[in-house]
């Protein structure tokens, strides 16, 4: 039993997590954010100047991925799959 | 001119920004994340164990909002407008 527990802890150690934040570039119109702003105002929230919506992804990488590899893979996925670089910015953050 | 500049800087000082992260609770199925995972695999990214999608919001609050007020407003908006507390968790982060 104790052996199993140690085995599980070791596996957990090797799973690398990456967080990717995708936001619209400044200046790009955000109708969804405007709609949320309007809804919030109708519900009585008056202190809001602006709301902008973005996307957020949590990527779990395969075991034994090094930090450098994780960063590289995540940057590539963010650029190729998750964000549209013409109108969006992205930010990658490694968690381990 | 210099007076105007100073005025703008003072205003910037008082705008409080809040970031809200909304994620599906653990255990809730995420078909959109699965679809992204599948697409990424087709594009040749093999080191991914899992992708989960969430939402991300940047809220700019009205001038002269205190930090405590900002936190309270943001928590309320997150709970009432941005997240569905039945299936989603949210996290609020103050930036100033």
Short mmCIF file of C-alpha atoms in Angstrom, two decimals:
data_model
loop_
_atom_site.label_atom_id
_atom_site.label_comp_id
_atom_site.label_asym_id
_atom_site.label_seq_id
_atom_site.Cartn_x
_atom_site.Cartn_y
_atom_site.Cartn_z
CA UNK A 1 0.00 0.00 0.00
CA UNK A 2 2.72 2.40 0.98
CA UNK A 3 4.72 1.43 -2.10
CA UNK A 4 1.73 2.27 -4.32
CA UNK A 5 1.37 5.68 -2.71
CA UNK A 6 5.00 6.50 -3.37
CA UNK A 7 4.58 5.39 -6.97
CA UNK A 8 1.61 7.75 -7.43
CA UNK A 9 3.55 10.67 -5.93
CA UNK A 10 6.44 10.05 -8.32
CA UNK A 11 4.09 10.13 -11.33
CA UNK A 12 2.49 13.37 -10.12
CA UNK A 13 5.93 14.87 -9.92
CA UNK A 14 6.53 14.45 -13.62
CA UNK A 15 3.30 15.90 -14.99
CA UNK A 16 4.02 19.42 -16.20
CA UNK A 17 1.16 21.87 -16.45
CA UNK A 18 1.05 24.95 -18.66
CA UNK A 19 -1.43 27.79 -18.54
CA UNK A 20 -2.11 29.77 -21.72
CA UNK A 21 -3.93 33.12 -21.70
CA UNK A 22 -5.26 34.46 -25.00
CA UNK A 23 -6.49 38.07 -25.18
CA UNK A 24 -7.62 40.32 -28.00
CA UNK A 25 -4.97 42.85 -29.02
CA UNK A 26 -5.62 46.38 -27.77
CA UNK A 27 -7.73 48.21 -30.34
CA UNK A 28 -9.52 45.09 -31.59
CA UNK A 29 -13.26 45.39 -30.99
CA UNK A 30 -14.70 42.98 -28.43
CA UNK A 31 -18.50 42.73 -28.94
CA UNK A 32 -18.78 39.82 -26.48
CA UNK A 33 -17.09 41.88 -23.77
CA UNK A 34 -19.42 44.80 -24.55
CA UNK A 35 -22.45 42.49 -24.23
CA UNK A 36 -21.22 41.25 -20.84
CA UNK A 37 -20.61 44.86 -19.75
CA UNK A 38 -24.17 45.76 -20.76
CA UNK A 39 -25.66 42.74 -18.92
CA UNK A 40 -23.68 43.57 -15.81
CA UNK A 41 -24.95 47.16 -15.92
CA UNK A 42 -28.55 45.96 -16.26
CA UNK A 43 -27.98 43.80 -13.17
CA UNK A 44 -26.97 46.89 -11.21
CA UNK A 45 -23.18 46.85 -11.40
CA UNK A 46 -22.42 50.49 -12.07
CA UNK A 47 -18.74 50.75 -11.23
CA UNK A 48 -17.50 48.97 -14.37
CA UNK A 49 -15.57 50.98 -16.97
CA UNK A 50 -14.89 48.12 -19.39
CA UNK A 51 -14.91 44.32 -19.68
CA UNK A 52 -12.83 42.40 -22.20
CA UNK A 53 -13.14 38.67 -22.70
CA UNK A 54 -10.26 36.33 -23.38
CA UNK A 55 -9.63 32.60 -23.38
CA UNK A 56 -7.78 30.48 -20.88
CA UNK A 57 -6.35 26.98 -21.35
CA UNK A 58 -4.78 24.47 -19.00
CA UNK A 59 -2.53 22.01 -20.82
CA UNK A 60 -1.23 18.91 -19.05
CA UNK A 61 1.85 17.56 -20.80
CA UNK A 62 3.06 13.98 -21.02
CA UNK A 63 5.24 12.61 -18.23
CA UNK A 64 8.95 13.26 -18.43
CA UNK A 65 8.55 16.50 -20.37
CA UNK A 66 11.30 18.90 -19.35
CA UNK A 67 10.53 22.52 -18.50
CA UNK A 68 12.23 23.81 -21.65
CA UNK A 69 10.33 21.33 -23.83
CA UNK A 70 7.06 22.22 -22.09
CA UNK A 71 7.60 25.93 -22.72
CA UNK A 72 8.46 25.32 -26.39
CA UNK A 73 5.49 23.00 -27.00
CA UNK A 74 3.08 25.36 -25.25
CA UNK A 75 4.30 28.41 -27.20
CA UNK A 76 3.85 26.48 -30.46
CA UNK A 77 0.37 25.21 -29.56
CA UNK A 78 -0.65 28.71 -28.44
CA UNK A 79 0.52 30.21 -31.72
CA UNK A 80 -0.76 27.48 -34.06
CA UNK A 81 -3.96 26.24 -32.41
CA UNK A 82 -5.19 28.40 -29.54
CA UNK A 83 -4.68 32.00 -30.70
CA UNK A 84 -5.13 33.90 -33.93
CA UNK A 85 -1.91 35.96 -33.97
CA UNK A 86 -3.45 38.55 -36.31
CA UNK A 87 -5.90 39.81 -33.69
CA UNK A 88 -4.87 38.07 -30.47
CA UNK A 89 -1.96 38.09 -28.03
CA UNK A 90 -1.05 35.07 -25.92
CA UNK A 91 0.89 34.47 -22.73
CA UNK A 92 2.32 31.14 -21.58
CA UNK A 93 2.96 30.27 -17.92
CA UNK A 94 4.60 27.07 -16.68
CA UNK A 95 3.26 25.48 -13.48
CA UNK A 96 5.04 22.61 -11.78
CA UNK B 1 0.51 70.50 -22.23
CA UNK B 2 2.50 69.33 -19.25
CA UNK B 3 -0.52 69.94 -17.02
CA UNK B 4 -2.65 67.71 -19.28
CA UNK B 5 -0.07 64.95 -19.11
CA UNK B 6 -0.07 65.05 -15.34
CA UNK B 7 -3.85 64.94 -15.32
CA UNK B 8 -3.84 61.81 -17.50
CA UNK B 9 -1.32 60.12 -15.23
CA UNK B 10 -3.46 60.86 -12.19
CA UNK B 11 -6.49 59.28 -13.88
CA UNK B 12 -4.48 56.18 -14.80
CA UNK B 13 -3.53 55.85 -11.18
CA UNK B 14 -7.10 55.44 -10.11
CA UNK B 15 -8.26 52.85 -12.66
CA UNK B 16 -8.37 49.49 -10.94
CA UNK B 17 -8.14 46.36 -13.04
CA UNK B 18 -9.40 42.94 -12.08
CA UNK B 19 -8.71 39.62 -13.77
CA UNK B 20 -11.25 36.83 -13.48
CA UNK B 21 -10.46 33.22 -14.41
CA UNK B 22 -13.34 30.80 -14.88
CA UNK B 23 -12.63 27.06 -15.14
CA UNK B 24 -14.81 23.98 -15.27
CA UNK B 25 -14.90 22.10 -11.96
CA UNK B 26 -12.77 18.95 -11.90
CA UNK B 27 -14.87 16.04 -13.12
CA UNK B 28 -17.09 18.14 -15.41
CA UNK B 29 -16.71 16.98 -19.03
CA UNK B 30 -15.02 19.47 -21.37
CA UNK B 31 -15.87 18.54 -24.99
CA UNK B 32 -14.32 21.77 -26.32
CA UNK B 33 -11.03 20.97 -24.61
CA UNK B 34 -11.16 17.42 -26.00
CA UNK B 35 -11.70 18.81 -29.52
CA UNK B 36 -8.70 21.14 -29.15
CA UNK B 37 -6.62 18.22 -27.84
CA UNK B 38 -7.61 16.15 -30.88
CA UNK B 39 -6.79 19.00 -33.31
CA UNK B 40 -3.42 19.54 -31.66
CA UNK B 41 -2.64 15.82 -32.00
CA UNK B 42 -3.57 15.86 -35.69
CA UNK B 43 -1.16 18.79 -36.11
CA UNK B 44 1.65 16.67 -34.68
CA UNK B 45 1.76 17.70 -31.00
CA UNK B 46 2.16 14.34 -29.29
CA UNK B 47 3.31 15.33 -25.81
CA UNK B 48 -0.09 16.55 -24.61
CA UNK B 49 -1.88 14.57 -21.90
CA UNK B 50 -4.94 16.83 -21.59
CA UNK B 51 -6.27 20.28 -22.50
CA UNK B 52 -9.06 22.02 -20.62
CA UNK B 53 -10.58 25.29 -21.74
CA UNK B 54 -11.65 28.08 -19.46
CA UNK B 55 -12.62 31.73 -19.74
CA UNK B 56 -10.66 34.81 -18.86
CA UNK B 57 -11.97 38.34 -18.27
CA UNK B 58 -10.30 41.69 -17.72
CA UNK B 59 -12.54 44.14 -15.91
CA UNK B 60 -11.61 47.83 -15.68
CA UNK B 61 -13.43 49.48 -12.80
CA UNK B 62 -14.56 53.09 -12.49
CA UNK B 63 -12.11 55.68 -11.14
CA UNK B 64 -11.85 56.03 -7.38
CA UNK B 65 -12.84 52.43 -6.70
CA UNK B 66 -11.00 51.20 -3.62
CA UNK B 67 -9.24 47.83 -3.61
CA UNK B 68 -11.77 46.32 -1.19
CA UNK B 69 -14.67 47.57 -3.32
CA UNK B 70 -13.01 46.27 -6.48
CA UNK B 71 -12.56 42.82 -4.97
CA UNK B 72 -16.16 42.72 -3.76
CA UNK B 73 -17.61 43.91 -7.09
CA UNK B 74 -15.46 41.49 -9.08
CA UNK B 75 -16.41 38.51 -6.88
CA UNK B 76 -20.08 39.40 -7.31
CA UNK B 77 -19.83 39.83 -11.09
CA UNK B 78 -17.87 36.58 -11.38
CA UNK B 79 -20.53 34.70 -9.43
CA UNK B 80 -23.61 36.33 -10.98
CA UNK B 81 -22.60 37.00 -14.59
CA UNK B 82 -19.36 35.34 -15.65
CA UNK B 83 -19.43 31.87 -14.11
CA UNK B 84 -22.04 29.17 -13.62
CA UNK B 85 -21.29 28.16 -10.01
CA UNK B 86 -22.94 24.75 -10.53
CA UNK B 87 -20.27 23.52 -12.94
CA UNK B 88 -17.59 26.22 -12.84
CA UNK B 89 -15.01 27.58 -10.39
CA UNK B 90 -13.77 31.16 -10.55
CA UNK B 91 -10.73 33.03 -9.28
CA UNK B 92 -10.42 36.81 -8.91
CA UNK B 93 -7.10 38.67 -9.04
CA UNK B 94 -6.66 42.41 -8.43
CA UNK B 95 -4.13 44.31 -10.58
CA UNK B 96 -3.17 47.89 -9.83
#
